[in-house]
mmCIF file of C-alpha atoms in Angstrom:
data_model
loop_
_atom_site.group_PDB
_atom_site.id
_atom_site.type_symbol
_atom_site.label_atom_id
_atom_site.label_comp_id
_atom_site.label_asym_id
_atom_site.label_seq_id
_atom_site.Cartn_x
_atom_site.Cartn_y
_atom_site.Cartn_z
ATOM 1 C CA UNK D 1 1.257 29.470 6.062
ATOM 2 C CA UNK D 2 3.712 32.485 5.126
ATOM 3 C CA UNK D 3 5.945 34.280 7.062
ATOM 4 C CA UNK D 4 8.559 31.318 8.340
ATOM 5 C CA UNK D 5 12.164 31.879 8.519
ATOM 6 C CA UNK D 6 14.654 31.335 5.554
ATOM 7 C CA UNK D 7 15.856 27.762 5.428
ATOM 8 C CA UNK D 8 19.136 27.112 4.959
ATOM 9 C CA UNK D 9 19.727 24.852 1.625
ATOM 10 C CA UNK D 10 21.835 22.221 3.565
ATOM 11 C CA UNK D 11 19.039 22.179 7.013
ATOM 12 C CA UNK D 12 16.983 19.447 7.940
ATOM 13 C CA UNK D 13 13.655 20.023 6.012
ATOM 14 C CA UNK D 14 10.210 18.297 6.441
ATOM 15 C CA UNK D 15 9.143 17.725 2.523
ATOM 16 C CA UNK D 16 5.517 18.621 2.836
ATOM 17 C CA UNK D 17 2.938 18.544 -0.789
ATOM 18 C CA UNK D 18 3.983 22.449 -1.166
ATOM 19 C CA UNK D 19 7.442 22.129 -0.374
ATOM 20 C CA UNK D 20 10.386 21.658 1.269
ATOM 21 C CA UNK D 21 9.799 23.449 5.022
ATOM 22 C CA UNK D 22 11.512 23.735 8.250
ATOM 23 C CA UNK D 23 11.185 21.351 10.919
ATOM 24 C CA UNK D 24 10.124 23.896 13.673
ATOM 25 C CA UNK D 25 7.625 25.297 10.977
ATOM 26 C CA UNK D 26 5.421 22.100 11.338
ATOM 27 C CA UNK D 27 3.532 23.554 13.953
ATOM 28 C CA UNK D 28 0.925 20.776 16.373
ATOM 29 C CA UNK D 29 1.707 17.924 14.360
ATOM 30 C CA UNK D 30 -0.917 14.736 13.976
ATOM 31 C CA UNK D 31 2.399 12.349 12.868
ATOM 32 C CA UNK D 32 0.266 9.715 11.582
ATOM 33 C CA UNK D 33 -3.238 9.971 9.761
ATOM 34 C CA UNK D 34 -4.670 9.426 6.378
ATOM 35 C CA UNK D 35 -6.476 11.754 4.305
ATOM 36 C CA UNK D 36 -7.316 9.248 1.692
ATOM 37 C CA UNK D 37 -7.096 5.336 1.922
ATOM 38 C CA UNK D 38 -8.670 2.417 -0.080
ATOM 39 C CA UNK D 39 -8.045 -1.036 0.467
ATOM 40 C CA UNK D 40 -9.557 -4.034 -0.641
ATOM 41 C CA UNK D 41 -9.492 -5.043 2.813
ATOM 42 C CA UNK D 42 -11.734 -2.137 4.081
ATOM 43 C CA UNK D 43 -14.863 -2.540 1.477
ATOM 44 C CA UNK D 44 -16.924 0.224 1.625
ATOM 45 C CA UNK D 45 -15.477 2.116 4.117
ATOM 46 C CA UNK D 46 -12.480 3.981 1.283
ATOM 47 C CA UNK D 47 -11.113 7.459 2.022
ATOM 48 C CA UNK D 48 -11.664 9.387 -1.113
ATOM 49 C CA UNK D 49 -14.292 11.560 -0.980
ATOM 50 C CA UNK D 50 -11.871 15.728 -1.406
ATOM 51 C CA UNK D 51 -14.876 17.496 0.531
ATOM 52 C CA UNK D 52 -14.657 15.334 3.115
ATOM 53 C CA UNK D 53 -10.896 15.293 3.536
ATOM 54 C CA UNK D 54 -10.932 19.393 3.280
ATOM 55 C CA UNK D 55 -13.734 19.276 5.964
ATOM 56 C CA UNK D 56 -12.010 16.941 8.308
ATOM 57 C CA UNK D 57 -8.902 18.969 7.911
ATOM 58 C CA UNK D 58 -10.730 21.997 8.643
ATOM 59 C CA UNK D 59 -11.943 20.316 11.661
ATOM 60 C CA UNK D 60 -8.695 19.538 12.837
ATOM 61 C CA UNK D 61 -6.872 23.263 11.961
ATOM 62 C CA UNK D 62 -10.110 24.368 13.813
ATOM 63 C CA UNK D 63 -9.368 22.133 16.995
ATOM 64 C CA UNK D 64 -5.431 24.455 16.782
ATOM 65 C CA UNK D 65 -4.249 21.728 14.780
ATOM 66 C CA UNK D 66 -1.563 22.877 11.618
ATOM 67 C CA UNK D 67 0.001 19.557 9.804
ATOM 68 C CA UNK D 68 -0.764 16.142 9.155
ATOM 69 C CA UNK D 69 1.799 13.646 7.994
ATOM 70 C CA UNK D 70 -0.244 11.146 5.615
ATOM 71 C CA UNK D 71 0.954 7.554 5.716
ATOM 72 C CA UNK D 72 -1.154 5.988 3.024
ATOM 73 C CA UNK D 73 1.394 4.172 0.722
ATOM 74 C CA UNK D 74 1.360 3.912 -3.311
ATOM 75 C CA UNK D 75 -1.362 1.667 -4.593
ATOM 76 C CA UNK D 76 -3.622 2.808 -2.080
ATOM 77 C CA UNK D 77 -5.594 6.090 -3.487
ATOM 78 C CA UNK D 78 -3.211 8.203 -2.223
ATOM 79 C CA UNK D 79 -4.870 11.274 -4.798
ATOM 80 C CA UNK D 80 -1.763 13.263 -4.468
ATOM 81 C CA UNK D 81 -2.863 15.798 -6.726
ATOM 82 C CA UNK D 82 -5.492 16.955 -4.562
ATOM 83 C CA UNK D 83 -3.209 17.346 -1.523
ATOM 84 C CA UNK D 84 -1.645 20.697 -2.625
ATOM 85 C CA UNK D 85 -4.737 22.538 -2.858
ATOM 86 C CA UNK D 86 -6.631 20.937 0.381
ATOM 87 C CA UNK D 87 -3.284 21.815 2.104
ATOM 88 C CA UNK D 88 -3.645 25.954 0.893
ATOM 89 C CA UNK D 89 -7.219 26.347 1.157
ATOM 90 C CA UNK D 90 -7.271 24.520 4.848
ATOM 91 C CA UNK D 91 -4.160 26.511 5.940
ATOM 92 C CA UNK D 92 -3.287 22.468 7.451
ATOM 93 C CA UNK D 93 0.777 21.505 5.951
ATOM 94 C CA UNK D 94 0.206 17.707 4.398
ATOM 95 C CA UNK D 95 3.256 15.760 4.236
ATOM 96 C CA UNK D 96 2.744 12.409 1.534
ATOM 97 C CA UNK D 97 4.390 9.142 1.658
ATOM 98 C CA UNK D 98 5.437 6.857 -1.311
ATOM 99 C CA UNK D 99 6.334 3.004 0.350
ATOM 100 C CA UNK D 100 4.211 0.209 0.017
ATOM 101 C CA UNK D 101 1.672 -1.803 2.593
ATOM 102 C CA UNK D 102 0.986 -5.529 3.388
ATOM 103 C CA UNK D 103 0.853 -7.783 0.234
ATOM 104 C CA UNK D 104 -3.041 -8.524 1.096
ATOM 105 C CA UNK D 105 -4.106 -4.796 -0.055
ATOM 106 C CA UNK D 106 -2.680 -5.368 -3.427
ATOM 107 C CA UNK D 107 -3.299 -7.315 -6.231
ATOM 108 C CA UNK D 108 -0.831 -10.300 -7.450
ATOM 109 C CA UNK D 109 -0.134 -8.365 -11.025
ATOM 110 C CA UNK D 110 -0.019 -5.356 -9.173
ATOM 111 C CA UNK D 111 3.051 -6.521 -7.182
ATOM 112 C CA UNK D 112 4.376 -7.900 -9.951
ATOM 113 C CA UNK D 113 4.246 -5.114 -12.116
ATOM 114 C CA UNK D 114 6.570 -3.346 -9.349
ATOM 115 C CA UNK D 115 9.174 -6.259 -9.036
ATOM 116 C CA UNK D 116 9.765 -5.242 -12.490
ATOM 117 C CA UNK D 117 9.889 -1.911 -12.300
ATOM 118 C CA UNK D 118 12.390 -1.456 -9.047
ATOM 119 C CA UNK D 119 10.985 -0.690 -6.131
ATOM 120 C CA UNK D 120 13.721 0.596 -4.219
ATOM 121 C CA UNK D 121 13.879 3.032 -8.003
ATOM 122 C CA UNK D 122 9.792 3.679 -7.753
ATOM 123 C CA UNK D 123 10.362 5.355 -3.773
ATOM 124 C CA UNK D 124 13.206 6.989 -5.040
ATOM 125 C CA UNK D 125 11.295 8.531 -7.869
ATOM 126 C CA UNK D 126 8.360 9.730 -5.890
ATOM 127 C CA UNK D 127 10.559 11.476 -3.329
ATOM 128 C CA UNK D 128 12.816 13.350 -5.613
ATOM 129 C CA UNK D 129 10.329 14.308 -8.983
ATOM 130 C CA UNK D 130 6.714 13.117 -7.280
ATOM 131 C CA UNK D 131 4.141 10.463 -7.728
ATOM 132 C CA UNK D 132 3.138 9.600 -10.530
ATOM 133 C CA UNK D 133 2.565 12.933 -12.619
ATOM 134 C CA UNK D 134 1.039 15.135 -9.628
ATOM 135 C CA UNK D 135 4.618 16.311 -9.021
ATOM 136 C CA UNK D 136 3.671 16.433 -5.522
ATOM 137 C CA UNK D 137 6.807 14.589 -3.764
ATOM 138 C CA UNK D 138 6.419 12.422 -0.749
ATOM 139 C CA UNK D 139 8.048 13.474 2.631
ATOM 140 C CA UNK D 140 8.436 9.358 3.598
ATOM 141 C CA UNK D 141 8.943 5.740 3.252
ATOM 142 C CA UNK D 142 6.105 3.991 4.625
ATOM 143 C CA UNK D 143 6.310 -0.055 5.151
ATOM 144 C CA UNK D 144 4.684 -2.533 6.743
ATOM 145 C CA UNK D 145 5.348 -6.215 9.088
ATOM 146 C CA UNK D 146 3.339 -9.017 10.151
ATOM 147 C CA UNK D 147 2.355 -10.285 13.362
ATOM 148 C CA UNK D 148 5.241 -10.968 15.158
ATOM 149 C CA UNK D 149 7.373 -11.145 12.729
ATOM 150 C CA UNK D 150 8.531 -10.569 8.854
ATOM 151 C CA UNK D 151 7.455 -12.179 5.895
ATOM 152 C CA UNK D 152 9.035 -12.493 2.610
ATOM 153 C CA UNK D 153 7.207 -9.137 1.323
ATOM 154 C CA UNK D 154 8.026 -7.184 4.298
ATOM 155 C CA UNK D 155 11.708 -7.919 4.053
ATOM 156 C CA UNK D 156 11.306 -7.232 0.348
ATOM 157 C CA UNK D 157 9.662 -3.493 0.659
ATOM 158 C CA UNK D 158 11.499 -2.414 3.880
ATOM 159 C CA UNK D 159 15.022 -3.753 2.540
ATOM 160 C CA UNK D 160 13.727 -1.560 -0.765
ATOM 161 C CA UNK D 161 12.766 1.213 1.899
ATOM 162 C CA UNK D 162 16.286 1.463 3.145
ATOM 163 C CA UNK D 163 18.127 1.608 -0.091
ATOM 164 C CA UNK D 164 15.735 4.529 -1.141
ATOM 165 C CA UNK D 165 16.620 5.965 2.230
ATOM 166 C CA UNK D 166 20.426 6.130 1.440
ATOM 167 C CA UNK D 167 19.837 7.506 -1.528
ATOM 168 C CA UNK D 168 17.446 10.611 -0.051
ATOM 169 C CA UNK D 169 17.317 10.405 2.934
ATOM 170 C CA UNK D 170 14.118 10.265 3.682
ATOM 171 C CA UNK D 171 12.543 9.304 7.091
ATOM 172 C CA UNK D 172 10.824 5.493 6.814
ATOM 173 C CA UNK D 173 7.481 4.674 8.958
ATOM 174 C CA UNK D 174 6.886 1.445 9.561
ATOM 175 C CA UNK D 175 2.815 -0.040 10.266
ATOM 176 C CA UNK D 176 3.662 -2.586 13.084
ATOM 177 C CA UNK D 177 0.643 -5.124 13.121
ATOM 178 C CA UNK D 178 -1.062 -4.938 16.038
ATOM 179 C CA UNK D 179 2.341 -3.653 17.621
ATOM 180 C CA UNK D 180 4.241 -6.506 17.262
ATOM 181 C CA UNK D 181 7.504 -7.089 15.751
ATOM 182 C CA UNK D 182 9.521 -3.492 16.461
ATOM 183 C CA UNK D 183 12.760 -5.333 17.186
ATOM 184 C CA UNK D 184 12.478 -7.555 14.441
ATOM 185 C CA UNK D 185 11.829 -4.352 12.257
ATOM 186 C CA UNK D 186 14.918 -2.646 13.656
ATOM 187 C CA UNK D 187 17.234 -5.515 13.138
ATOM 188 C CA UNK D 188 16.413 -5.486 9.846
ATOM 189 C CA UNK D 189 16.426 -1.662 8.894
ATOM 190 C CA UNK D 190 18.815 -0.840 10.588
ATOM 191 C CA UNK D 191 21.096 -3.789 11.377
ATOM 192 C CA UNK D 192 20.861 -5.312 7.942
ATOM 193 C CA UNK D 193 20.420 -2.324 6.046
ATOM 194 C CA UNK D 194 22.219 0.409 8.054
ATOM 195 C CA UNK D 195 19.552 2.700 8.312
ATOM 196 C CA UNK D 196 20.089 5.333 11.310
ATOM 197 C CA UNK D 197 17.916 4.165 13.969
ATOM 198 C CA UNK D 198 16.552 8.182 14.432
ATOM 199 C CA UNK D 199 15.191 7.966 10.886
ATOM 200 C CA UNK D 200 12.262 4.979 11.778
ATOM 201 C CA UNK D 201 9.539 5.508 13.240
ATOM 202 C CA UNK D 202 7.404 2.699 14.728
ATOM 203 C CA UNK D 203 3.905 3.036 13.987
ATOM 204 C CA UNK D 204 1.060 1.220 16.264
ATOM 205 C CA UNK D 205 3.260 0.265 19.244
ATOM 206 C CA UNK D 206 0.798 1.126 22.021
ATOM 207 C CA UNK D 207 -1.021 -1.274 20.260
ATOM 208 C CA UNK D 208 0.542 -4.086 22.173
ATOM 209 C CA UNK D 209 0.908 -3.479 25.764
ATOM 210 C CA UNK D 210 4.382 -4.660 26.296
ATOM 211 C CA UNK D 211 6.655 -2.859 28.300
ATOM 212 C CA UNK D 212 10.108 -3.903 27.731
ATOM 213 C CA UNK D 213 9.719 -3.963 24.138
ATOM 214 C CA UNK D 214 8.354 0.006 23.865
ATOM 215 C CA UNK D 215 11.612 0.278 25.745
ATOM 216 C CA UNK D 216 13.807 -1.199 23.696
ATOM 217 C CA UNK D 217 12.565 0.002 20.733
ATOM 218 C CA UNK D 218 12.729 3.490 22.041
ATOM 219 C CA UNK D 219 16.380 2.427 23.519
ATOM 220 C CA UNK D 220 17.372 1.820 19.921
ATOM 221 C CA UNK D 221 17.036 5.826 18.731
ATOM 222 C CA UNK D 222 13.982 5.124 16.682
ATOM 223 C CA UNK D 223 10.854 7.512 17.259
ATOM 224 C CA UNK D 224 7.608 5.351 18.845
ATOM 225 C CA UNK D 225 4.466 7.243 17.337
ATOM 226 C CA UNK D 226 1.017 5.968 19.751
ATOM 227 C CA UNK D 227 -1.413 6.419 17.392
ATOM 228 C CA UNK D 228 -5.412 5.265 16.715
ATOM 229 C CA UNK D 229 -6.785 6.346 19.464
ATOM 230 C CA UNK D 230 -10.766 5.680 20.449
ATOM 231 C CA UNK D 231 -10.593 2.517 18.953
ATOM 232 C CA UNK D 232 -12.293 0.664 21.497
ATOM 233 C CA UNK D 233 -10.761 -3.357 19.984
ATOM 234 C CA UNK D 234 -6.976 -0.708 20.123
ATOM 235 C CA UNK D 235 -8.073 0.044 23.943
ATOM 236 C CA UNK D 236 -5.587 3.033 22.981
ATOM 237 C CA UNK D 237 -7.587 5.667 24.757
ATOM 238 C CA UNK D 238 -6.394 4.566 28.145
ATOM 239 C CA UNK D 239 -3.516 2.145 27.342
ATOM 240 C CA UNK D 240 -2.036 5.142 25.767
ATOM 241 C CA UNK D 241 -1.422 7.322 28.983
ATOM 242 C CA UNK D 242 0.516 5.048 30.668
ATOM 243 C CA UNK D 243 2.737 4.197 27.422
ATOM 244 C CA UNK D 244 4.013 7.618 27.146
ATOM 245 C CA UNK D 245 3.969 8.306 31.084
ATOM 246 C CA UNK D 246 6.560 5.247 30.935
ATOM 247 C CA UNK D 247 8.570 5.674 28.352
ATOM 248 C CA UNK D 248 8.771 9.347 29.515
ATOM 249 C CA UNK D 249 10.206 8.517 32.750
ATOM 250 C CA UNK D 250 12.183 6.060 31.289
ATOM 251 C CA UNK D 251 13.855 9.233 29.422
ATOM 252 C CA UNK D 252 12.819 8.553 26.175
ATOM 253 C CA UNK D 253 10.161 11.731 25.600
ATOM 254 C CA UNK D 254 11.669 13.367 22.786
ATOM 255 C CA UNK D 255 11.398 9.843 21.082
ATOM 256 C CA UNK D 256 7.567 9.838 20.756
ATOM 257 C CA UNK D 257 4.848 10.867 18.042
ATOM 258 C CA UNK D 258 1.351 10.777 18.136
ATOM 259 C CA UNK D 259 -1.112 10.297 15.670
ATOM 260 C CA UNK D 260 -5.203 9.623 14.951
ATOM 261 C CA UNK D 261 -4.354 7.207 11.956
ATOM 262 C CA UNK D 262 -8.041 7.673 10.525
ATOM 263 C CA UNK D 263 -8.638 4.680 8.251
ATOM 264 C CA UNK D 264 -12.475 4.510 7.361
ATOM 265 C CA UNK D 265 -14.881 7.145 6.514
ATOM 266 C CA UNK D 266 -17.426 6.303 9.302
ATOM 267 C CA UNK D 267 -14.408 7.466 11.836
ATOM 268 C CA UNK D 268 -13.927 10.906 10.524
ATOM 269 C CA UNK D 269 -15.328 13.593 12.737
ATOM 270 C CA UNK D 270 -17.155 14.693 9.700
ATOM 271 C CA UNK D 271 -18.983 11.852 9.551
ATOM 272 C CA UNK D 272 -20.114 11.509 13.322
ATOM 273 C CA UNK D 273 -17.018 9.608 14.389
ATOM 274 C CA UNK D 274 -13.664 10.919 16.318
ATOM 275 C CA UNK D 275 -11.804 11.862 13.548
ATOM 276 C CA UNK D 276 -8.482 13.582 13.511
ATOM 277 C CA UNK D 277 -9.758 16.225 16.031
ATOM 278 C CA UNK D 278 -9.923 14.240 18.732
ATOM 279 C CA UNK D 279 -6.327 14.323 19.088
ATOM 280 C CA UNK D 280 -6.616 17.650 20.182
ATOM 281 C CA UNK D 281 -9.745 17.673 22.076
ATOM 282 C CA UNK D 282 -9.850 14.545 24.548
ATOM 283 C CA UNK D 283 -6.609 12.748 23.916
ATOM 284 C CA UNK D 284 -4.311 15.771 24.405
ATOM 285 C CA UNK D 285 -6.113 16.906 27.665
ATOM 286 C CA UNK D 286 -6.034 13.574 28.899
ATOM 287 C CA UNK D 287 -2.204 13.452 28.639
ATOM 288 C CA UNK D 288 -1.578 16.543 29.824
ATOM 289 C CA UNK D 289 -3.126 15.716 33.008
ATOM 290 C CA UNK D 290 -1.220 12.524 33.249
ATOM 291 C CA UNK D 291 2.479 13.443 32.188
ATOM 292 C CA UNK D 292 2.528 17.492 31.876
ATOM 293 C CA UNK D 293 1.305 20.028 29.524
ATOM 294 C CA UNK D 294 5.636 20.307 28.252
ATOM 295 C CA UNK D 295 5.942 17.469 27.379
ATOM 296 C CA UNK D 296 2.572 17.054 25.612
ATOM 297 C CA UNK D 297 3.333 20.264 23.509
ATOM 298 C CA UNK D 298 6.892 18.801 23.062
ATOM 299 C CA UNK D 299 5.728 15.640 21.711
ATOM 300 C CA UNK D 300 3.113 17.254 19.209
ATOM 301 C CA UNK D 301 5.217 20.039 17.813
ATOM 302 C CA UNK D 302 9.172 19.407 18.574
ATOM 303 C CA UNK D 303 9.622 16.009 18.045
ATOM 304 C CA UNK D 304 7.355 15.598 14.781
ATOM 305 C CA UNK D 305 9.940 17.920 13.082
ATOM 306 C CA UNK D 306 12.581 16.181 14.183
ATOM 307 C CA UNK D 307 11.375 12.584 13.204
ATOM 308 C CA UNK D 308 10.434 13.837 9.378
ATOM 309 C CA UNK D 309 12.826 16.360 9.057
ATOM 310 C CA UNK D 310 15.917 15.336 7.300
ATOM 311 C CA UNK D 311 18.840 16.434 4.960
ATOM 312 C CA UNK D 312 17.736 15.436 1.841
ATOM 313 C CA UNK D 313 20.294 14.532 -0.861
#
């Protein structure tokens, strides 16, 4: 992981666990996974076993892969403190995210406890001086909507999202449930809130196979990142060849991401399931064959650094 170029002190950077890094130094990029997750929501299925995450990124280096951008949000078992030393011994670059989910994978005092402490101010904090006392800084602002639209909560962490954005920065990810709601997303991010469309990225949008609104939210400047695929109830395997293949002819290739977004431990390769390899060994292929082996590489190595890589101030 030695031997990049000097950065200049006022270039974009992509804030990975052991540093500050430039863009073109991500290398093939998985732009949305999770290294370690728990949510009441997924009972006995929690991310958080530190030999399986080093084994499963050692899977993925091993497949040519050489970063991971992790979107699991604070209050989730996150375990930044491990992520510096999985990320050196794996030789795989980790980028964390502060933000926060959907209210159902928190607890009422929990959220409570954070109206009172700032939220916008808690982001903030864990981009600049790290979370919590790891001193491992996140990389990104990671949100979440609902179905079709936005509920109190999500207008309450994403408008929180954008003022910590202003003040850093930093790029802000956005879960889309079940795919739904981009537009909504961008009129409030960056309508409302003035955040630069080129610094969202919309998670899950293959998700929901609706044409006109990949292109519009593409139209907009934001990045699209197609993510989760072999999930069979996702249909993203197959639905995701002709998403890209679109919005590539459409013009819009150097606005998409892609990503495993591994959420249980029964779906890491480790563990008999797909797992962040298969990225690399049946989805990349596949797309290659369908839309061109440029813009495949394009889409896993250029256009990751460009979506996290920012001027931080």
């Amino acid at each position: 992981m030695n031997g990049s170029e000097p950065r200049r002190a006022d270039a974009p950077a992509v804030r990975t666990v052991l540093g500050d890094i430039s863009p073109a130094d991500l290398g093939v990029c998985d732009a949305h996974d999770h290294l370690f997750l728990r949510s009441p929501q997924l009972p006995g299925q929690e991310l958080d076993s530190p030999s399986a995450a080093a084994a499963e990124l050692a899977a993925f280096r091993e497949a040519g892969g050489r970063s991971v951008i992790q979107w699991t949000p604070h209050g989730m078992g996150r375990r930044a403190g491990l992520l510096p030393e999985l990320s050196k011994t794996t030789g795989v670059r980790v980028v964390a995210a502060t933000g926060l989910h959907q209210a159902v994978h928190y607890s009422a005092e929990s959220l409570e406890q954070l109206r009172a402490y700032g939220l916008a101010a808690l982001f903030v904090r864990e981009l600049t001086a790290g979370i919590g006392e790891s001193g491992v800084r996140a990389g990104l602002i990671k949100v979440a909507g609902g179905f079709h639209g936005l509920d109190a909560h999500a207008r309450w962490t994403m408008t929180a999202a954008a003022e910590a954005h202003h003040a850093t920065g930093a790029p802000i990810t956005v879960h889309l449930e079940l795919g739904t709601g981009a537009l909504d997303v961008l009129d409030l991010l960056c309508g409302e809130c003035g955040v630069p469309p080129h610094r969202v990225v919309l998670g899950h949008l293959n998700r929901s196979p609706d044409l006109t609104a990949h292109l519009r939210a593409a139209e907009s400047g934001a990045y699209v990142a197609l993510d989760g695929p072999s999930r069979a109830h996702h249909a993203t395997d197959w639905r995701m060849p002709d998403a890209v293949r679109a919005l590539a002819d459409a013009g819009f290739g150097d606005r998409l991401l892609l990503g495993g977004d591994t959420t249980t431990a029964g779906a890491r390769s480790v563990h008999g399931g797909p797992g962040m390899p298969h990225l690399l060994r049946r989805v990349r292929p596949r797309l290659v064959t369908d839309v061109g082996e440029e813009l495949v590489e394009q889409i896993l190595t250029v256009n990751p650094g460009q979506a996290f890589g920012v001027r931080w101030t």
